[in-house]
C-alpha positions as a Python dict, from the first residue, in 0.01 Angstrom:
ca = {
    (1, 'M'): (0, 0, 0),
    (2, 'S'): (129, -353, 51),
    (3, 'E'): (-133, -452, 309),
    (4, 'F'): (-397, -460, 33),
    (5, 'S'): (-430, -731, -229),
    (6, 'T'): (-698, -867, -459),
    (7, 'R'): (-925, -1169, -435),
    (8, 'V'): (-1029, -1259, -788),
    (9, 'V'): (-1343, -1461, -846),
    (10, 'G'): (-1432, -1604, -1187),
    (11, 'S'): (-1333, -1515, -1539),
    (12, 'P'): (-1292, -1153, -1659),
    (13, 'N'): (-1547, -1051, -1923),
    (14, 'T'): (-1825, -1255, -1760),
    (15, 'L'): (-2124, -1159, -1546),
    (16, 'E'): (-1984, -1364, -1255),
    (17, 'H'): (-1643, -1196, -1239),
    (18, 'R'): (-1564, -1010, -916),
    (19, 'V'): (-1250, -854, -771),
    (20, 'F'): (-1264, -815, -394),
    (21, 'I'): (-1007, -622, -195),
    (22, 'E'): (-829, -796, 93),
    (23, 'R'): (-632, -655, 380),
    (24, 'N'): (-379, -904, 510),
    (25, 'G'): (-577, -1186, 348),
    (26, 'A'): (-921, -1093, 485),
    (27, 'P'): (-1193, -934, 268),
    (28, 'V'): (-1267, -565, 317),
    (29, 'S'): (-1496, -318, 148),
    (30, 'A'): (-1335, -141, -148),
    (31, 'F'): (-1574, 150, -90),
    (32, 'H'): (-1559, 185, 288),
    (33, 'D'): (-1253, 14, 442),
    (34, 'I'): (-962, 145, 235),
    (35, 'P'): (-864, 479, 390),
    (36, 'L'): (-906, 786, 173),
    (37, 'Y'): (-573, 920, 295),
    (38, 'A'): (-243, 738, 261),
    (39, 'N'): (-72, 1040, 421),
    (40, 'E'): (-313, 1318, 520),
    (41, 'A'): (-41, 1563, 619),
    (42, 'K'): (108, 1546, 269),
    (43, 'N'): (-226, 1518, 83),
    (44, 'V'): (-141, 1171, -48),
    (45, 'F'): (-452, 966, -125),
    (46, 'N'): (-533, 603, -187),
    (47, 'M'): (-688, 531, -524),
    (48, 'I'): (-847, 203, -635),
    (49, 'V'): (-782, 114, -999),
    (50, 'E'): (-1103, -14, -1154),
    (51, 'I'): (-1004, 7, -1522),
    (52, 'P'): (-640, -20, -1636),
    (53, 'R'): (-528, 215, -1911),
    (54, 'W'): (-592, 97, -2272),
    (55, 'S'): (-866, -148, -2168),
    (56, 'N'): (-1236, -125, -2262),
    (57, 'A'): (-1433, -323, -2002),
    (58, 'K'): (-1634, -82, -1789),
    (59, 'L'): (-1554, -205, -1441),
    (60, 'E'): (-1665, -29, -1123),
    (61, 'I'): (-1700, -69, -749),
    (62, 'S'): (-2035, -227, -678),
    (63, 'K'): (-2274, -32, -458),
    (64, 'D'): (-2530, -312, -437),
    (65, 'E'): (-2320, -608, -322),
    (66, 'A'): (-2171, -677, 20),
    (67, 'F'): (-1813, -551, 58),
    (68, 'N'): (-1847, -364, -273),
    (69, 'P'): (-1637, -578, -508),
    (70, 'I'): (-1529, -447, -848),
    (71, 'K'): (-1747, -590, -1124),
    (72, 'Q'): (-1825, -515, -1486),
    (73, 'D'): (-2117, -284, -1549),
    (74, 'V'): (-2419, -438, -1720),
    (75, 'K'): (-2679, -273, -1938),
    (76, 'K'): (-2987, -458, -2068),
    (77, 'G'): (-2828, -784, -1958),
    (78, 'K'): (-2505, -728, -2151),
    (79, 'L'): (-2157, -647, -2025),
    (80, 'R'): (-2054, -290, -2100),
    (81, 'F'): (-1742, -193, -2293),
    (82, 'V'): (-1645, 160, -2391),
    (83, 'R'): (-1598, 221, -2761),
    (84, 'N'): (-1272, 326, -2922),
    (85, 'C'): (-1326, 682, -3041),
    (86, 'F'): (-1037, 761, -3275),
    (87, 'P'): (-758, 829, -3187),
    (88, 'H'): (-824, 696, -2836),
    (89, 'H'): (-807, 328, -2744),
    (90, 'G'): (-1013, 228, -2444),
    (91, 'Y'): (-950, 436, -2135),
    (92, 'I'): (-655, 674, -2171),
    (93, 'W'): (-564, 674, -1801),
    (94, 'N'): (-577, 429, -1515),
    (95, 'Y'): (-937, 495, -1418),
    (96, 'G'): (-1074, 432, -1073),
    (97, 'A'): (-1214, 579, -755),
    (98, 'L'): (-1122, 743, -429),
    (99, 'P'): (-1245, 522, -142),
    (100, 'Q'): (-1446, 676, 140),
    (101, 'T'): (-1595, 943, -88),
    (102, 'W'): (-1954, 969, -213),
    (103, 'E'): (-2124, 1204, -453),
    (104, 'D'): (-2452, 1252, -266),
    (105, 'P'): (-2744, 1231, -513),
    (106, 'T'): (-2970, 1431, -279),
    (107, 'Q'): (-2745, 1738, -286),
    (108, 'S'): (-2686, 1984, -571),
    (109, 'H'): (-2345, 2144, -607),
    (110, 'P'): (-2376, 2526, -594),
    (111, 'E'): (-2160, 2579, -903),
    (112, 'T'): (-2261, 2288, -1127),
    (113, 'K'): (-2629, 2317, -1027),
    (114, 'A'): (-2657, 1938, -1056),
    (115, 'R'): (-2689, 1660, -802),
    (116, 'G'): (-2420, 1405, -723),
    (117, 'D'): (-2408, 1082, -925),
    (118, 'N'): (-2429, 844, -626),
    (119, 'D'): (-2077, 703, -678),
    (120, 'P'): (-1736, 736, -517),
    (121, 'L'): (-1528, 1011, -678),
    (122, 'D'): (-1390, 910, -1016),
    (123, 'V'): (-1016, 938, -1068),
    (124, 'C'): (-796, 957, -1380),
    (125, 'E'): (-439, 855, -1292),
    (126, 'I'): (-206, 987, -1562),
    (127, 'G'): (124, 819, -1474),
    (128, 'E'): (318, 596, -1712),
    (129, 'Q'): (258, 261, -1538),
    (130, 'V'): (-43, 60, -1653),
    (131, 'G'): (-225, -53, -1339),
    (132, 'Y'): (-433, -363, -1271),
    (133, 'V'): (-788, -414, -1151),
    (134, 'G'): (-807, -369, -774),
    (135, 'Q'): (-464, -209, -741),
    (136, 'V'): (-442, 43, -457),
    (137, 'K'): (-219, 327, -570),
    (138, 'Q'): (-94, 621, -368),
    (139, 'V'): (-157, 939, -564),
    (140, 'K'): (-127, 1316, -550),
    (141, 'V'): (-408, 1539, -672),
    (142, 'L'): (-353, 1781, -961),
    (143, 'G'): (-699, 1909, -1056),
    (144, 'V'): (-1057, 1818, -1141),
    (145, 'M'): (-1311, 1837, -1424),
    (146, 'A'): (-1688, 1845, -1378),
    (147, 'L'): (-1872, 1628, -1626),
    (148, 'L'): (-2248, 1680, -1642),
    (149, 'D'): (-2360, 1325, -1716),
    (150, 'E'): (-2732, 1292, -1786),
    (151, 'G'): (-2814, 1571, -1542),
    (152, 'E'): (-2577, 1464, -1265),
    (153, 'T'): (-2247, 1609, -1148),
    (154, 'D'): (-1974, 1356, -1220),
    (155, 'W'): (-1639, 1487, -1097),
    (156, 'K'): (-1322, 1354, -1263),
    (157, 'V'): (-1021, 1406, -1038),
    (158, 'I'): (-684, 1421, -1217),
    (159, 'V'): (-407, 1253, -1017),
    (160, 'I'): (-64, 1097, -1059),
    (161, 'D'): (98, 802, -882),
    (162, 'I'): (347, 941, -629),
    (163, 'N'): (605, 691, -756),
    (164, 'D'): (581, 806, -1117),
    (165, 'P'): (899, 963, -1261),
    (166, 'L'): (708, 1285, -1330),
    (167, 'A'): (536, 1307, -992),
    (168, 'N'): (781, 1558, -845),
    (169, 'K'): (729, 1790, -1144),
    (170, 'L'): (351, 1778, -1142),
    (171, 'N'): (205, 1974, -852),
    (172, 'D'): (-99, 2151, -1000),
    (173, 'I'): (-312, 2141, -1311),
    (174, 'E'): (-100, 2386, -1514),
    (175, 'D'): (200, 2155, -1471),
    (176, 'V'): (15, 1884, -1664),
    (177, 'E'): (-5, 2097, -1978),
    (178, 'R'): (359, 2197, -1936),
    (179, 'H'): (495, 1843, -1910),
    (180, 'L'): (220, 1645, -2088),
    (181, 'P'): (102, 1886, -2360),
    (182, 'G'): (-238, 1798, -2502),
    (183, 'F'): (-332, 1556, -2224),
    (184, 'I'): (-599, 1772, -2059),
    (185, 'R'): (-750, 1852, -2398),
    (186, 'A'): (-753, 1481, -2487),
    (187, 'T'): (-919, 1402, -2153),
    (188, 'N'): (-1189, 1659, -2220),
    (189, 'E'): (-1248, 1515, -2567),
    (190, 'W'): (-1258, 1158, -2441),
    (191, 'F'): (-1534, 1230, -2189),
    (192, 'R'): (-1719, 1453, -2434),
    (193, 'I'): (-1751, 1195, -2711),
    (194, 'Y'): (-1724, 846, -2560),
    (195, 'K'): (-2100, 779, -2551),
    (196, 'I'): (-2167, 899, -2907),
    (197, 'P'): (-2105, 555, -3069),
    (198, 'D'): (-2385, 417, -2849),
    (199, 'G'): (-2631, 670, -2989),
    (200, 'K'): (-2612, 924, -2709),
    (201, 'P'): (-2538, 1296, -2745),
    (202, 'E'): (-2212, 1462, -2649),
    (203, 'N'): (-2155, 1493, -2277),
    (204, 'Q'): (-2150, 1843, -2135),
    (205, 'F'): (-1913, 1998, -1882),
    (206, 'A'): (-1945, 2257, -1611),
    (207, 'F'): (-1694, 2544, -1627),
    (208, 'S'): (-1693, 2522, -2010),
    (209, 'G'): (-1478, 2210, -1983),
    (210, 'E'): (-1203, 2382, -1785),
    (211, 'A'): (-998, 2168, -1550),
    (212, 'K'): (-1004, 2334, -1207),
    (213, 'N'): (-688, 2348, -998),
    (214, 'K'): (-557, 2136, -712),
    (215, 'K'): (-713, 2351, -439),
    (216, 'Y'): (-1056, 2321, -598),
    (217, 'A'): (-1010, 1945, -636),
    (218, 'L'): (-911, 1905, -272),
    (219, 'D'): (-1225, 2094, -168),
    (220, 'I'): (-1438, 1851, -372),
    (221, 'I'): (-1261, 1554, -215),
    (222, 'H'): (-1325, 1692, 135),
    (223, 'E'): (-1692, 1756, 57),
    (224, 'T'): (-1748, 1405, -78),
    (225, 'H'): (-1555, 1249, 209),
    (226, 'E'): (-1785, 1428, 453),
    (227, 'A'): (-2088, 1305, 258),
    (228, 'W'): (-1953, 948, 279),
    (229, 'H'): (-1896, 993, 654),
    (230, 'R'): (-2259, 1093, 704),
    (231, 'L'): (-2364, 783, 513),
    (232, 'I'): (-2136, 531, 683),
    (233, 'T'): (-2203, 656, 1038),
    (234, 'G'): (-2579, 646, 993),
    (235, 'D'): (-2638, 1022, 1003),
    (236, 'I'): (-2833, 965, 683),
    (237, 'P'): (-2991, 633, 582),
    (238, 'A'): (-2806, 382, 363),
    (239, 'K'): (-3122, 338, 157),
    (240, 'A'): (-3344, 617, 31),
    (241, 'E'): (-3549, 702, -276),
    (242, 'A'): (-3240, 825, -465),
    (243, 'Y'): (-2994, 553, -364),
    (244, 'D'): (-2939, 213, -200),
    (245, 'I'): (-2582, 140, -91),
    (246, 'K'): (-2434, -163, 81),
    (247, 'V'): (-2244, -18, 376),
    (248, 'S'): (-2106, -323, 560),
    (249, 'N'): (-1744, -272, 664),
    (250, 'V'): (-1486, -412, 905),
    (251, 'S'): (-1294, -103, 1013),
    (252, 'V'): (-1495, 220, 1028),
    (253, 'E'): (-1522, 336, 1388),
    (254, 'K'): (-1865, 470, 1491),
    (255, 'S'): (-2026, 294, 1196),
    (256, 'P'): (-2338, 95, 1291),
    (257, 'Y'): (-2268, -123, 988),
    (258, 'K'): (-1928, -247, 1109),
    (259, 'V'): (-1902, -626, 1133),
    (260, 'G'): (-1649, -857, 1295),
    (261, 'A'): (-1415, -1097, 1121),
    (262, 'E'): (-1634, -1392, 1223),
    (263, 'D'): (-1955, -1238, 1096),
    (264, 'E'): (-2155, -1452, 854),
    (265, 'L'): (-2136, -1174, 597),
    (266, 'V'): (-1756, -1192, 594),
    (267, 'K'): (-1769, -1571, 568),
    (268, 'S'): (-2009, -1544, 274),
    (269, 'I'): (-1754, -1368, 54),
    (270, 'P'): (-1644, -1618, -215),
    (271, 'T'): (-1303, -1778, -192),
    (272, 'P'): (-1048, -1695, -464),
    (273, 'S'): (-1120, -1871, -793),
    (274, 'P'): (-936, -1684, -1068),
    (275, 'K'): (-993, -1807, -1421),
    (276, 'P'): (-858, -1704, -1762),
    (277, 'A'): (-1036, -1414, -1927),
    (278, 'S'): (-1328, -1503, -2152),
    (279, 'S'): (-1316, -1394, -2513),
    (280, 'I'): (-1452, -1052, -2609),
    (281, 'D'): (-1666, -986, -2914),
    (282, 'P'): (-1439, -851, -3191),
    (283, 'S'): (-1666, -546, -3226),
    (284, 'V'): (-1511, -407, -2905),
    (285, 'D'): (-1191, -338, -3104),
    (286, 'K'): (-1366, -132, -3371),
    (287, 'W'): (-1263, 231, -3432),
    (288, 'F'): (-1531, 500, -3430),
    (289, 'F'): (-1457, 826, -3608),
    (290, 'I'): (-1642, 1116, -3451),
    (291, 'S'): (-1677, 1436, -3651),
    (292, 'G'): (-1572, 1762, -3482),
    (293, 'T'): (-1291, 1828, -3242),
    (294, 'S'): (-1263, 1973, -2895),
    (295, 'N'): (-1361, 2336, -2873),
    (296, 'L'): (-1104, 2407, -2605),
}
């Protein structure tokens, strides 16, 4: 979607680095202002790329900063990088989020029996083009997996860029195995083992790791979009015991948190100041060999 661009602040691989989204040169919220639908009639969605394929830095849309820039996750004061679990290198898809969705941490899903993880819906875009941080892609939905991450439901929606050469051949989850054999199995394995090098146990899945079909995925998207709508319109508070989300936006009608272009909050967003990426510790490139293979 050409109206969106990025405003890069600081050097990648630093605590100060931020990637804001702009619409026609003005800052907008990556979480709240980019429409979920690029074409609702055709079920084409906007996706925000947080982590380009093959990279390791764990970048995500911020919930606790105004206008929700993309920033690198931090744990115990250190920037987070995912480990390379052989044979995978970094993330094996363009990884990102669906804007205007929210996995409500106060609600348990009837089938997973676990609460939402308090994030926008995660997306794995499986096309051939490597994206860039803050890219807004138009995608079609193929299916969804349900990761159970430390007791929370963490949906992983499988999508493909509508401009990908394979897009016309991939219309549901079974088409992925037909045209990209092994990809769903590799995705399951990646999520199952990626925390093991950091001393954590294997992740678990709902549905025995099965990827549910397009219809199921669309239902999850609709549910999380409705949850986001309740949040952004003030039907439920923006801050509660289970969550605290910055909800300022410039475009959501009926939102009490909508601000004008001249608002001090908009003016407080840093000006562009892109800098070369800082060096990464060589340990990020290390291979980890995990015993056992996928039981699918």
